[in-house]
Amino acid sequence: MPNARATHLTRRGVLAAGGALGLGAVLAACGDDNDAKSGGSDATKAAAKSGPWTFKDDRGTTVKLDKKPANIVAFTGVAAALFDYGVEVKGVFGPTKTKDGKPDVQAGDMDISKLTILGNEWGQFNIEKYAGLAPDVLVSTMFDTAGTLWYVPEESKDKILKLAPSFGVSVYDVQMPQPLQRMLALAESLGADVKSAKITEAKKKFETAAERLRKAAKARPEIKVLAGSASQDIFYVSGSNLSIDLEYFKALGVNIVEPSAKALKASGGWFENLSWENVDKYPADIIIMDDRTSTIQPADITEATWKKLPAVKAGQVIARTPEPILSYDKCAPILDRLAEAIENAKKVA
């Protein structure tokens, strides 16, 4: 689990993902889905003609439907990835809209005004709205081996998962290319033209960016990169295991700063908690900072100990995307950004 979720850990446990409404009323709202889904949209008509649809997810669960899903509900980041492949969803849950009404970083290029947002924050999921969408399938990522669907609330998951089949894409203890390939396969099964010029070019750019990062890391092995995340009272240092981006960076040769094994064990292997007084515990030449809206961004950190860090003083702090939108178009810039930082970094640690 990426380190910015520390505020969630007390609620759900280190490896967890993410009342009064009666399930009977929700199921009644769904009614006989045939009428609700046989409306006039071209996507729905096309799905009806597509014949049986099958997809095996990363839990090993095979979802079988009479037709290709038309009414898709997904975690925001998953929806954004599908959007890049030309597949649009009806509803989303997870960080979608910022407090000022703008798209969250995890919403990518989607027009959020056209989406039904079932929940924008941790623990939020409007079951009535979800049922009203007559969902064919629900899709999310998974940050554990237990098949926990990210941002599907534990306390209401049974009600939610009774309304439609679900499947999960694992982003736990794998390198970035694996979930990218899985998301592409999912998009293809949903009708995406994965051989289109746009997608082919995006994949080529990703491969080029990966090779650039590999070369940069090989040329500058002395450059230490620390993955951090900021909250009001705690600075989190992530280890290179478990997270899809950091595991891939390390595989490409990037010199990732590793927290102590004891500290990592306390968080299930994800990160070490540091007080702001001890933020200088691990020397680093580059700091890559969690870019999610739930975290404090570098420009807003006022702690004196932070400002004294060599990497901060040298201007060698860049964004990190712990929950990348799993399309090649969105992941290539992540690799290029780190490669450029390493290429131009001064040795300051």
PDB file of N, CA, C and O in Angstrom, residues 66-111:
ATOM      1  N   ASP A  66     -23.393 -12.655 -20.210  1.00  0.00           N
ATOM      2  CA  ASP A  66     -24.047 -12.991 -21.470  1.00  0.00           C
ATOM      3  C   ASP A  66     -23.610 -12.059 -22.598  1.00  0.00           C
ATOM      4  O   ASP A  66     -23.704 -12.409 -23.771  1.00  0.00           O
ATOM      5  N   LYS A  67     -23.138 -10.871 -22.218  1.00  0.00           N
ATOM      6  CA  LYS A  67     -22.704  -9.900 -23.223  1.00  0.00           C
ATOM      7  C   LYS A  67     -21.591  -9.030 -22.641  1.00  0.00           C
ATOM      8  O   LYS A  67     -21.386  -8.989 -21.424  1.00  0.00           O
ATOM      9  N   LYS A  68     -20.894  -8.359 -23.495  1.00  0.00           N
ATOM     10  CA  LYS A  68     -19.835  -7.465 -23.073  1.00  0.00           C
ATOM     11  C   LYS A  68     -20.406  -6.382 -22.161  1.00  0.00           C
ATOM     12  O   LYS A  68     -21.450  -5.802 -22.460  1.00  0.00           O
ATOM     13  N   PRO A  69     -19.749  -6.074 -21.043  1.00  0.00           N
ATOM     14  CA  PRO A  69     -20.273  -5.056 -20.128  1.00  0.00           C
ATOM     15  C   PRO A  69     -20.430  -3.697 -20.800  1.00  0.00           C
ATOM     16  O   PRO A  69     -19.523  -3.234 -21.507  1.00  0.00           O
ATOM     17  N   ALA A  70     -21.578  -3.083 -20.584  1.00  0.00           N
ATOM     18  CA  ALA A  70     -21.813  -1.729 -21.091  1.00  0.00           C
ATOM     19  C   ALA A  70     -21.819  -0.726 -19.944  1.00  0.00           C
ATOM     20  O   ALA A  70     -21.302   0.385 -20.072  1.00  0.00           O
ATOM     21  N   ASN A  71     -22.401  -1.132 -18.829  1.00  0.00           N
ATOM     22  CA  ASN A  71     -22.460  -0.262 -17.657  1.00  0.00           C
ATOM     23  C   ASN A  71     -21.339  -0.644 -16.695  1.00  0.00           C
ATOM     24  O   ASN A  71     -21.499  -1.535 -15.862  1.00  0.00           O
ATOM     25  N   ILE A  72     -20.197   0.041 -16.845  1.00  0.00           N
ATOM     26  CA  ILE A  72     -19.007  -0.274 -16.055  1.00  0.00           C
ATOM     27  C   ILE A  72     -18.851   0.751 -14.943  1.00  0.00           C
ATOM     28  O   ILE A  72     -18.974   1.957 -15.171  1.00  0.00           O
ATOM     29  N   VAL A  73     -18.576   0.275 -13.748  1.00  0.00           N
ATOM     30  CA  VAL A  73     -18.265   1.142 -12.610  1.00  0.00           C
ATOM     31  C   VAL A  73     -16.862   0.774 -12.149  1.00  0.00           C
ATOM     32  O   VAL A  73     -16.533  -0.411 -12.033  1.00  0.00           O
ATOM     33  N   ALA A  74     -16.036   1.772 -11.900  1.00  0.00           N
ATOM     34  CA  ALA A  74     -14.631   1.476 -11.603  1.00  0.00           C
ATOM     35  C   ALA A  74     -14.035   2.466 -10.630  1.00  0.00           C
ATOM     36  O   ALA A  74     -14.500   3.616 -10.507  1.00  0.00           O
ATOM     37  N   PHE A  75     -12.999   2.016  -9.936  1.00  0.00           N
ATOM     38  CA  PHE A  75     -12.168   2.929  -9.162  1.00  0.00           C
ATOM     39  C   PHE A  75     -11.650   3.994 -10.121  1.00  0.00           C
ATOM     40  O   PHE A  75     -11.328   3.724 -11.282  1.00  0.00           O
ATOM     41  N   THR A  76     -11.550   5.207  -9.649  1.00  0.00           N
ATOM     42  CA  THR A  76     -11.238   6.345 -10.518  1.00  0.00           C
ATOM     43  C   THR A  76      -9.999   6.129 -11.378  1.00  0.00           C
ATOM     44  O   THR A  76     -10.009   6.395 -12.587  1.00  0.00           O
ATOM     45  N   GLY A  77      -8.917   5.661 -10.773  1.00  0.00           N
ATOM     46  CA  GLY A  77      -7.689   5.449 -11.538  1.00  0.00           C
ATOM     47  C   GLY A  77      -7.841   4.403 -12.620  1.00  0.00           C
ATOM     48  O   GLY A  77      -7.267   4.522 -13.708  1.00  0.00           O
ATOM     49  N   VAL A  78      -8.622   3.360 -12.336  1.00  0.00           N
ATOM     50  CA  VAL A  78      -8.905   2.332 -13.347  1.00  0.00           C
ATOM     51  C   VAL A  78      -9.731   2.927 -14.473  1.00  0.00           C
ATOM     52  O   VAL A  78      -9.468   2.688 -15.660  1.00  0.00           O
ATOM     53  N   ALA A  79     -10.738   3.706 -14.108  1.00  0.00           N
ATOM     54  CA  ALA A  79     -11.592   4.349 -15.113  1.00  0.00           C
ATOM     55  C   ALA A  79     -10.770   5.261 -16.022  1.00  0.00           C
ATOM     56  O   ALA A  79     -10.996   5.313 -17.240  1.00  0.00           O
ATOM     57  N   ALA A  80      -9.809   5.972 -15.435  1.00  0.00           N
ATOM     58  CA  ALA A  80      -8.961   6.874 -16.217  1.00  0.00           C
ATOM     59  C   ALA A  80      -8.096   6.103 -17.199  1.00  0.00           C
ATOM     60  O   ALA A  80      -7.863   6.551 -18.333  1.00  0.00           O
ATOM     61  N   ALA A  81      -7.607   4.942 -16.784  1.00  0.00           N
ATOM     62  CA  ALA A  81      -6.807   4.101 -17.679  1.00  0.00           C
ATOM     63  C   ALA A  81      -7.661   3.575 -18.828  1.00  0.00           C
ATOM     64  O   ALA A  81      -7.251   3.620 -19.996  1.00  0.00           O
ATOM     65  N   LEU A  82      -8.840   3.095 -18.511  1.00  0.00           N
ATOM     66  CA  LEU A  82      -9.747   2.597 -19.555  1.00  0.00           C
ATOM     67  C   LEU A  82     -10.108   3.721 -20.519  1.00  0.00           C
ATOM     68  O   LEU A  82     -10.211   3.500 -21.734  1.00  0.00           O
ATOM     69  N   PHE A  83     -10.289   4.915 -19.994  1.00  0.00           N
ATOM     70  CA  PHE A  83     -10.616   6.071 -20.839  1.00  0.00           C
ATOM     71  C   PHE A  83      -9.517   6.314 -21.867  1.00  0.00           C
ATOM     72  O   PHE A  83      -9.796   6.626 -23.032  1.00  0.00           O
ATOM     73  N   ASP A  84      -8.266   6.167 -21.444  1.00  0.00           N
ATOM     74  CA  ASP A  84      -7.145   6.352 -22.376  1.00  0.00           C
ATOM     75  C   ASP A  84      -7.175   5.336 -23.507  1.00  0.00           C
ATOM     76  O   ASP A  84      -6.604   5.570 -24.578  1.00  0.00           O
ATOM     77  N   TYR A  85      -7.831   4.208 -23.264  1.00  0.00           N
ATOM     78  CA  TYR A  85      -7.949   3.176 -24.292  1.00  0.00           C
ATOM     79  C   TYR A  85      -9.283   3.234 -25.031  1.00  0.00           C
ATOM     80  O   TYR A  85      -9.600   2.331 -25.814  1.00  0.00           O
ATOM     81  N   GLY A  86     -10.047   4.275 -24.764  1.00  0.00           N
ATOM     82  CA  GLY A  86     -11.301   4.463 -25.489  1.00  0.00           C
ATOM     83  C   GLY A  86     -12.502   3.778 -24.878  1.00  0.00           C
ATOM     84  O   GLY A  86     -13.554   3.689 -25.518  1.00  0.00           O
ATOM     85  N   VAL A  87     -12.362   3.307 -23.630  1.00  0.00           N
ATOM     86  CA  VAL A  87     -13.471   2.642 -22.942  1.00  0.00           C
ATOM     87  C   VAL A  87     -13.962   3.555 -21.823  1.00  0.00           C
ATOM     88  O   VAL A  87     -13.193   3.900 -20.921  1.00  0.00           O
ATOM     89  N   GLU A  88     -15.209   3.956 -21.868  1.00  0.00           N
ATOM     90  CA  GLU A  88     -15.751   4.870 -20.870  1.00  0.00           C
ATOM     91  C   GLU A  88     -16.630   4.129 -19.867  1.00  0.00           C
ATOM     92  O   GLU A  88     -17.287   3.146 -20.200  1.00  0.00           O
ATOM     93  N   VAL A  89     -16.620   4.616 -18.637  1.00  0.00           N
ATOM     94  CA  VAL A  89     -17.408   4.007 -17.564  1.00  0.00           C
ATOM     95  C   VAL A  89     -18.590   4.905 -17.218  1.00  0.00           C
ATOM     96  O   VAL A  89     -18.621   6.085 -17.579  1.00  0.00           O
ATOM     97  N   LYS A  90     -19.550   4.326 -16.489  1.00  0.00           N
ATOM     98  CA  LYS A  90     -20.724   5.087 -16.073  1.00  0.00           C
ATOM     99  C   LYS A  90     -20.532   5.746 -14.715  1.00  0.00           C
ATOM    100  O   LYS A  90     -21.017   6.846 -14.463  1.00  0.00           O
ATOM    101  N   GLY A  91     -19.844   5.042 -13.825  1.00  0.00           N
ATOM    102  CA  GLY A  91     -19.664   5.563 -12.477  1.00  0.00           C
ATOM    103  C   GLY A  91     -18.277   5.284 -11.952  1.00  0.00           C
ATOM    104  O   GLY A  91     -17.594   4.355 -12.412  1.00  0.00           O
ATOM    105  N   VAL A  92     -17.841   6.104 -10.989  1.00  0.00           N
ATOM    106  CA  VAL A  92     -16.511   5.947 -10.403  1.00  0.00           C
ATOM    107  C   VAL A  92     -16.599   6.074  -8.887  1.00  0.00           C
ATOM    108  O   VAL A  92     -17.544   6.646  -8.346  1.00  0.00           O
ATOM    109  N   PHE A  93     -15.579   5.553  -8.213  1.00  0.00           N
ATOM    110  CA  PHE A  93     -15.435   5.740  -6.779  1.00  0.00           C
ATOM    111  C   PHE A  93     -13.951   5.904  -6.481  1.00  0.00           C
ATOM    112  O   PHE A  93     -13.109   5.312  -7.139  1.00  0.00           O
ATOM    113  N   GLY A  94     -13.653   6.723  -5.501  1.00  0.00           N
ATOM    114  CA  GLY A  94     -12.263   7.057  -5.220  1.00  0.00           C
ATOM    115  C   GLY A  94     -12.005   8.514  -5.562  1.00  0.00           C
ATOM    116  O   GLY A  94     -12.886   9.216  -6.069  1.00  0.00           O
ATOM    117  N   PRO A  95     -10.803   9.022  -5.286  1.00  0.00           N
ATOM    118  CA  PRO A  95     -10.493  10.438  -5.508  1.00  0.00           C
ATOM    119  C   PRO A  95     -10.750  10.861  -6.958  1.00  0.00           C
ATOM    120  O   PRO A  95     -10.052  10.420  -7.873  1.00  0.00           O
ATOM    121  N   THR A  96     -11.756  11.691  -7.161  1.00  0.00           N
ATOM    122  CA  THR A  96     -12.170  12.088  -8.506  1.00  0.00           C
ATOM    123  C   THR A  96     -12.195  13.594  -8.666  1.00  0.00           C
ATOM    124  O   THR A  96     -11.815  14.124  -9.710  1.00  0.00           O
ATOM    125  N   LYS A  97     -12.625  14.284  -7.619  1.00  0.00           N
ATOM    126  CA  LYS A  97     -12.811  15.729  -7.700  1.00  0.00           C
ATOM    127  C   LYS A  97     -12.172  16.397  -6.486  1.00  0.00           C
ATOM    128  O   LYS A  97     -12.380  15.972  -5.355  1.00  0.00           O
ATOM    129  N   THR A  98     -11.399  17.450  -6.731  1.00  0.00           N
ATOM    130  CA  THR A  98     -10.767  18.174  -5.634  1.00  0.00           C
ATOM    131  C   THR A  98     -11.778  19.103  -4.972  1.00  0.00           C
ATOM    132  O   THR A  98     -12.894  19.288  -5.456  1.00  0.00           O
ATOM    133  N   LYS A  99     -11.367  19.712  -3.883  1.00  0.00           N
ATOM    134  CA  LYS A  99     -12.278  20.583  -3.135  1.00  0.00           C
ATOM    135  C   LYS A  99     -12.762  21.778  -3.958  1.00  0.00           C
ATOM    136  O   LYS A  99     -13.851  22.303  -3.724  1.00  0.00           O
ATOM    137  N   ASP A 100     -11.952  22.195  -4.925  1.00  0.00           N
ATOM    138  CA  ASP A 100     -12.365  23.324  -5.769  1.00  0.00           C
ATOM    139  C   ASP A 100     -13.093  22.872  -7.028  1.00  0.00           C
ATOM    140  O   ASP A 100     -13.345  23.670  -7.939  1.00  0.00           O
ATOM    141  N   GLY A 101     -13.434  21.583  -7.080  1.00  0.00           N
ATOM    142  CA  GLY A 101     -14.247  21.078  -8.187  1.00  0.00           C
ATOM    143  C   GLY A 101     -13.472  20.633  -9.409  1.00  0.00           C
ATOM    144  O   GLY A 101     -14.069  20.194 -10.395  1.00  0.00           O
ATOM    145  N   LYS A 102     -12.154  20.701  -9.352  1.00  0.00           N
ATOM    146  CA  LYS A 102     -11.337  20.298 -10.490  1.00  0.00           C
ATOM    147  C   LYS A 102     -11.068  18.790 -10.452  1.00  0.00           C
ATOM    148  O   LYS A 102     -11.193  18.159  -9.405  1.00  0.00           O
ATOM    149  N   PRO A 103     -10.697  18.208 -11.585  1.00  0.00           N
ATOM    150  CA  PRO A 103     -10.402  16.770 -11.591  1.00  0.00           C
ATOM    151  C   PRO A 103      -9.215  16.443 -10.700  1.00  0.00           C
ATOM    152  O   PRO A 103      -8.192  17.130 -10.730  1.00  0.00           O
ATOM    153  N   ASP A 104      -9.347  15.401  -9.906  1.00  0.00           N
ATOM    154  CA  ASP A 104      -8.234  14.915  -9.105  1.00  0.00           C
ATOM    155  C   ASP A 104      -7.165  14.359 -10.030  1.00  0.00           C
ATOM    156  O   ASP A 104      -7.446  13.965 -11.174  1.00  0.00           O
ATOM    157  N   VAL A 105      -5.939  14.303  -9.546  1.00  0.00           N
ATOM    158  CA  VAL A 105      -4.837  13.784 -10.358  1.00  0.00           C
ATOM    159  C   VAL A 105      -5.121  12.367 -10.831  1.00  0.00           C
ATOM    160  O   VAL A 105      -4.685  11.956 -11.919  1.00  0.00           O
ATOM    161  N   GLN A 106      -5.894  11.600 -10.055  1.00  0.00           N
ATOM    162  CA  GLN A 106      -6.170  10.218 -10.431  1.00  0.00           C
ATOM    163  C   GLN A 106      -7.282  10.103 -11.471  1.00  0.00           C
ATOM    164  O   GLN A 106      -7.549   9.005 -11.975  1.00  0.00           O
ATOM    165  N   ALA A 107      -7.932  11.216 -11.799  1.00  0.00           N
ATOM    166  CA  ALA A 107      -9.008  11.188 -12.795  1.00  0.00           C
ATOM    167  C   ALA A 107      -8.483  11.298 -14.225  1.00  0.00           C
ATOM    168  O   ALA A 107      -9.239  11.103 -15.184  1.00  0.00           O
ATOM    169  N   GLY A 108      -7.198  11.607 -14.371  1.00  0.00           N
ATOM    170  CA  GLY A 108      -6.613  11.653 -15.706  1.00  0.00           C
ATOM    171  C   GLY A 108      -7.300  12.635 -16.628  1.00  0.00           C
ATOM    172  O   GLY A 108      -7.566  13.784 -16.255  1.00  0.00           O
ATOM    173  N   ASP A 109      -7.622  12.173 -17.831  1.00  0.00           N
ATOM    174  CA  ASP A 109      -8.217  13.037 -18.852  1.00  0.00           C
ATOM    175  C   ASP A 109      -9.739  12.947 -18.914  1.00  0.00           C
ATOM    176  O   ASP A 109     -10.356  13.517 -19.807  1.00  0.00           O
ATOM    177  N   MET A 110     -10.346  12.247 -17.968  1.00  0.00           N
ATOM    178  CA  MET A 110     -11.792  12.095 -18.008  1.00  0.00           C
ATOM    179  C   MET A 110     -12.515  13.413 -17.747  1.00  0.00           C
ATOM    180  O   MET A 110     -12.035  14.259 -16.983  1.00  0.00           O
ATOM    181  N   ASP A 111     -13.669  13.579 -18.376  1.00  0.00           N
ATOM    182  CA  ASP A 111     -14.553  14.705 -18.078  1.00  0.00           C
ATOM    183  C   ASP A 111     -15.405  14.281 -16.896  1.00  0.00           C
ATOM    184  O   ASP A 111     -16.393  13.568 -17.045  1.00  0.00           O
TER     185      ASP A 111
END
